[in-house]
Amino acid sequence: GSIAPSEPAFSGFVFKIQANMDPNHRDRVAFLRVVSGRFEKDVAVTNVRTSRKIRLARPQKLFAEERELTAEAFPGDVIGLVNPGAFAIGDTVTTGTPRAFEKIPHFSPEQFATIRPTTPAKRKQLLKGLEQLAEEGAIQILWKLGRTSPDPILAAVGSLQFDVLRFRLEDEYTVETLLQPMPYTLARWVGNDPGADVRIEQRGTMEVEDDEGHRALLFETQWAARRLTDERPELGLVSSIV
C-alpha cells in the first residue's frame, strides 16, 4: 500500500551513496529522502533489509560542497548520513511497522574484467577502495567460486564505468591498476543454490559469487544462458539478486 507523508511514524528511503565526499576522512555518505513522519537527530530506526537497529547520529544537510548538521527533517527533505557500511541503495528505514519501499531498478552487468594493482603491496588499498566504491552501485565485485583466484572480477553495464573506477582508485586511493577484459557478456544469479558440492559445468560459462556469497554464472553468449536455463530450470536463474 501507500505511505502518506502525514503518517506519524518516521520512514525514509536511501537513494544514493557517495564515497569520499571528504577525502581527508574517506567518508561515505548515504543520501536519504524523508518519506513520512518527522526525522529527529539520534532517532533509532530499523533497516528493513537487514532488520538491524541503527541510531541515526550526525545527520547532515548538504548544499553543493557545504554541509551542516541538522536536528530535524520533514517529508520531502534529503539528509546525509555517514555510512559505515550499514546502508545500501534502496534501503528503507523506519521507526514504525517494517515496510519496504519499491526498489530502484538494478541492471544486469554486461561487461566483465579482472583487476589487480600494479604494485602488489597495494592490494589491501585496492580491496578497500573497491569495497567503498562498489557501494555507489555503478559496479559490482565478483569472485571465482570458492575464492580460487586472488583477483576480483569487476562487473558493470558499460566499459566507461571501468575507466571511471580506475581513475578514482588512482586519484582517491593512490592505487594504479591493471585491467584484463573477460569474454563474458551477461550474468545470471542462481536463485536456488544447489550447494557448494554441486558444480555447474558448461562451455563458455564461469561460476562466481558476489561479496554477499550469492552464487552466479557468467556466460559468453545469450545462447549459453538460454541453454542452461532450459536444461536446469531448478536453478531459478535470475538477472539480479536484490
Short mmCIF file of C-alpha atoms in Angstrom, two decimals, residues 6-222:
data_model
loop_
_atom_site.label_atom_id
_atom_site.label_comp_id
_atom_site.label_asym_id
_atom_site.label_seq_id
_atom_site.Cartn_x
_atom_site.Cartn_y
_atom_site.Cartn_z
CA SER A 6 1.35 12.70 7.32
CA GLU A 7 1.79 9.29 8.94
CA PRO A 8 3.32 9.72 12.41
CA ALA A 9 5.99 7.01 12.07
CA PHE A 10 9.23 8.20 10.51
CA SER A 11 10.31 6.42 7.33
CA GLY A 12 12.92 7.18 4.69
CA PHE A 13 14.48 5.78 1.53
CA VAL A 14 18.21 5.58 0.69
CA PHE A 15 18.54 6.56 -2.98
CA LYS A 16 22.26 7.31 -3.31
CA ILE A 17 25.61 6.56 -1.69
CA GLN A 18 28.72 8.64 -2.36
CA ALA A 19 32.24 7.70 -1.28
CA ASN A 20 35.00 10.16 -0.38
CA MET A 21 32.94 13.32 -0.21
CA ASP A 22 35.59 14.37 2.30
CA PRO A 23 38.87 12.83 1.01
CA ASN A 24 40.59 13.64 4.31
CA HIS A 25 38.31 11.25 6.18
CA ARG A 26 37.44 8.66 3.48
CA ASP A 27 33.81 9.07 4.46
CA ARG A 28 30.81 7.53 2.74
CA VAL A 29 27.51 9.37 2.80
CA ALA A 30 24.11 7.76 2.34
CA PHE A 31 21.52 10.18 0.94
CA LEU A 32 18.11 9.56 2.48
CA ARG A 33 14.80 11.14 1.48
CA VAL A 34 12.31 11.51 4.31
CA VAL A 35 9.00 9.95 3.26
CA SER A 36 6.81 10.20 6.34
CA GLY A 37 6.80 11.44 9.89
CA ARG A 38 9.40 13.72 11.46
CA PHE A 39 13.09 12.90 11.47
CA GLU A 40 14.97 13.80 14.65
CA LYS A 41 18.68 13.54 15.36
CA ASP A 42 19.72 10.29 17.12
CA VAL A 43 16.43 8.57 16.26
CA ALA A 44 16.64 4.75 16.40
CA VAL A 45 15.33 3.10 13.23
CA THR A 46 15.11 -0.35 11.70
CA ASN A 47 16.80 -1.06 8.39
CA VAL A 48 14.11 -3.24 6.81
CA ARG A 49 16.56 -5.07 4.54
CA THR A 50 18.85 -6.25 7.36
CA SER A 51 16.42 -5.98 10.33
CA ARG A 52 19.20 -4.10 12.16
CA LYS A 53 18.50 -1.32 14.63
CA ILE A 54 20.53 1.80 13.80
CA ARG A 55 20.84 5.13 15.58
CA LEU A 56 20.98 7.96 13.03
CA ALA A 57 23.59 10.25 14.53
CA ARG A 58 25.20 13.31 12.93
CA PRO A 59 22.60 13.88 10.16
CA GLN A 60 23.66 16.50 7.64
CA LYS A 61 22.03 18.78 5.13
CA LEU A 62 24.18 19.29 2.06
CA PHE A 63 24.37 22.34 -0.18
CA ALA A 64 26.88 21.77 -3.01
CA GLU A 65 30.19 21.34 -1.14
CA GLU A 66 28.85 22.73 2.13
CA ARG A 67 27.49 20.63 4.96
CA GLU A 68 25.75 21.50 8.17
CA LEU A 69 24.40 19.34 10.98
CA THR A 70 20.65 19.29 11.29
CA ALA A 71 18.41 18.31 14.20
CA GLU A 72 15.25 17.56 12.24
CA ALA A 73 13.83 16.97 8.78
CA PHE A 74 10.38 16.51 7.27
CA PRO A 75 8.78 14.62 4.34
CA GLY A 76 10.48 15.62 1.08
CA ASP A 77 13.74 16.67 2.76
CA VAL A 78 17.01 14.97 1.86
CA ILE A 79 19.59 14.35 4.56
CA GLY A 80 23.06 12.82 4.50
CA LEU A 81 24.04 10.05 6.91
CA VAL A 82 27.59 8.83 7.50
CA ASN A 83 27.57 5.27 6.21
CA PRO A 84 29.99 2.78 7.80
CA GLY A 85 28.55 0.01 5.62
CA ALA A 86 25.14 -0.02 7.31
CA PHE A 87 23.16 1.16 4.26
CA ALA A 88 22.78 0.13 0.62
CA ILE A 89 20.99 1.86 -2.22
CA GLY A 90 17.28 1.04 -2.00
CA ASP A 91 17.17 0.55 1.78
CA THR A 92 14.09 1.56 3.75
CA VAL A 93 14.48 2.76 7.35
CA THR A 94 11.57 3.31 9.69
CA THR A 95 10.51 3.69 13.32
CA GLY A 96 7.18 2.01 12.62
CA THR A 97 5.98 -1.29 11.19
CA PRO A 98 8.68 -2.62 8.81
CA ARG A 99 7.59 -1.95 5.24
CA ALA A 100 9.95 -1.73 2.29
CA PHE A 101 9.59 0.81 -0.49
CA GLU A 102 9.88 -0.36 -4.07
CA LYS A 103 13.50 -0.98 -5.04
CA ILE A 104 15.43 1.08 -7.56
CA PRO A 105 15.76 -0.97 -10.81
CA HIS A 106 19.01 -2.93 -10.96
CA PHE A 107 20.51 -3.66 -14.38
CA SER A 108 22.33 -6.90 -15.07
CA PRO A 109 26.04 -6.36 -15.96
CA GLU A 110 27.29 -6.95 -19.50
CA GLN A 111 31.00 -6.09 -19.15
CA PHE A 112 33.46 -8.07 -17.03
CA ALA A 113 37.16 -7.76 -16.24
CA THR A 114 39.67 -8.81 -13.60
CA ILE A 115 41.58 -6.08 -11.78
CA ARG A 116 44.85 -6.06 -9.87
CA PRO A 117 47.22 -3.38 -8.54
CA THR A 118 50.39 -2.63 -10.48
CA THR A 119 52.15 -2.75 -7.10
CA PRO A 120 51.28 -5.96 -5.19
CA ALA A 121 51.90 -4.21 -1.86
CA LYS A 122 48.83 -2.04 -2.54
CA ARG A 123 46.38 -4.94 -2.76
CA LYS A 124 44.83 -4.03 0.60
CA GLN A 125 44.24 -0.45 -0.58
CA LEU A 126 42.73 -1.77 -3.80
CA LEU A 127 40.26 -4.02 -1.99
CA LYS A 128 39.27 -1.21 0.39
CA GLY A 129 38.71 1.18 -2.50
CA LEU A 130 36.66 -1.38 -4.43
CA GLU A 131 34.51 -2.11 -1.38
CA GLN A 132 33.69 1.55 -0.83
CA LEU A 133 33.18 2.50 -4.48
CA ALA A 134 31.01 -0.56 -5.16
CA GLU A 135 28.53 0.74 -2.57
CA GLU A 136 27.69 3.55 -5.01
CA GLY A 137 26.09 0.95 -7.29
CA ALA A 138 27.93 1.63 -10.57
CA ILE A 139 29.93 -1.61 -10.41
CA GLN A 140 29.70 -5.00 -8.74
CA ILE A 141 32.52 -7.08 -7.31
CA LEU A 142 32.56 -10.81 -8.06
CA TRP A 143 34.97 -13.64 -7.24
CA LYS A 144 35.61 -17.04 -8.75
CA LEU A 145 33.51 -19.55 -6.83
CA GLY A 146 35.33 -20.56 -3.68
CA ARG A 147 37.65 -17.54 -3.97
CA THR A 148 40.05 -19.70 -6.01
CA SER A 149 41.65 -16.60 -7.56
CA PRO A 150 43.02 -13.59 -5.65
CA ASP A 151 41.92 -11.15 -8.35
CA PRO A 152 38.44 -9.64 -8.01
CA ILE A 153 36.17 -9.55 -11.06
CA LEU A 154 34.51 -6.26 -11.94
CA ALA A 155 31.02 -6.33 -13.43
CA ALA A 156 29.36 -3.30 -15.00
CA VAL A 157 26.80 -2.32 -17.61
CA GLY A 158 29.34 -0.38 -19.73
CA SER A 159 33.11 -0.17 -20.09
CA LEU A 160 33.10 3.56 -19.24
CA GLN A 161 32.35 2.58 -15.65
CA PHE A 162 35.66 0.70 -15.56
CA ASP A 163 37.52 3.81 -16.75
CA VAL A 164 35.89 5.96 -14.07
CA LEU A 165 36.64 3.35 -11.40
CA ARG A 166 40.33 3.12 -12.31
CA PHE A 167 40.66 6.91 -12.31
CA ARG A 168 39.05 7.18 -8.88
CA LEU A 169 41.17 4.36 -7.47
CA GLU A 170 44.29 6.20 -8.56
CA ASP A 171 43.08 9.68 -7.60
CA GLU A 172 41.36 8.88 -4.30
CA TYR A 173 43.19 5.75 -3.09
CA THR A 174 46.61 6.16 -4.83
CA VAL A 175 46.31 2.71 -6.42
CA GLU A 176 47.29 2.20 -10.06
CA THR A 177 45.65 -0.86 -11.60
CA LEU A 178 45.79 -3.32 -14.47
CA LEU A 179 42.51 -4.36 -16.06
CA GLN A 180 42.09 -7.62 -18.01
CA PRO A 181 38.83 -7.85 -20.00
CA MET A 182 36.95 -11.16 -19.87
CA PRO A 183 34.92 -12.72 -22.72
CA TYR A 184 31.62 -12.90 -20.84
CA THR A 185 28.61 -10.83 -21.87
CA LEU A 186 25.96 -11.45 -19.22
CA ALA A 187 25.44 -12.74 -15.70
CA ARG A 188 22.68 -14.78 -14.11
CA TRP A 189 22.32 -15.32 -10.38
CA VAL A 190 21.33 -18.73 -9.03
CA GLY A 191 18.03 -18.25 -7.22
CA ASN A 192 18.01 -21.81 -5.84
CA ASP A 193 21.62 -22.50 -4.87
CA PRO A 194 22.30 -26.26 -5.25
CA GLY A 195 25.16 -26.18 -2.73
CA ALA A 196 28.91 -25.91 -2.97
CA ASP A 197 29.35 -29.61 -3.80
CA VAL A 198 27.25 -29.32 -6.98
CA ARG A 199 29.21 -27.79 -9.85
CA ILE A 200 27.53 -26.21 -12.87
CA GLU A 201 29.75 -27.00 -15.83
CA GLN A 202 29.08 -25.75 -19.33
CA ARG A 203 31.43 -24.49 -22.01
CA GLY A 204 31.66 -20.69 -22.10
CA THR A 205 30.42 -20.39 -18.53
CA MET A 206 32.13 -19.38 -15.27
CA GLU A 207 30.86 -19.90 -11.73
CA VAL A 208 31.33 -16.89 -9.47
CA GLU A 209 29.98 -15.41 -6.24
CA ASP A 210 29.36 -11.85 -5.12
CA ASP A 211 30.54 -10.23 -1.89
CA GLU A 212 27.44 -11.44 -0.06
CA GLY A 213 28.06 -15.04 -1.08
CA HIS A 214 25.32 -15.27 -3.71
CA ARG A 215 26.23 -17.72 -6.46
CA ALA A 216 26.14 -16.52 -10.07
CA LEU A 217 27.12 -17.62 -13.56
CA LEU A 218 28.88 -15.63 -16.26
CA PHE A 219 28.05 -16.55 -19.87
CA GLU A 220 29.89 -15.75 -23.09
CA THR A 221 26.68 -15.77 -25.15
CA GLN A 222 22.93 -15.39 -24.77
#
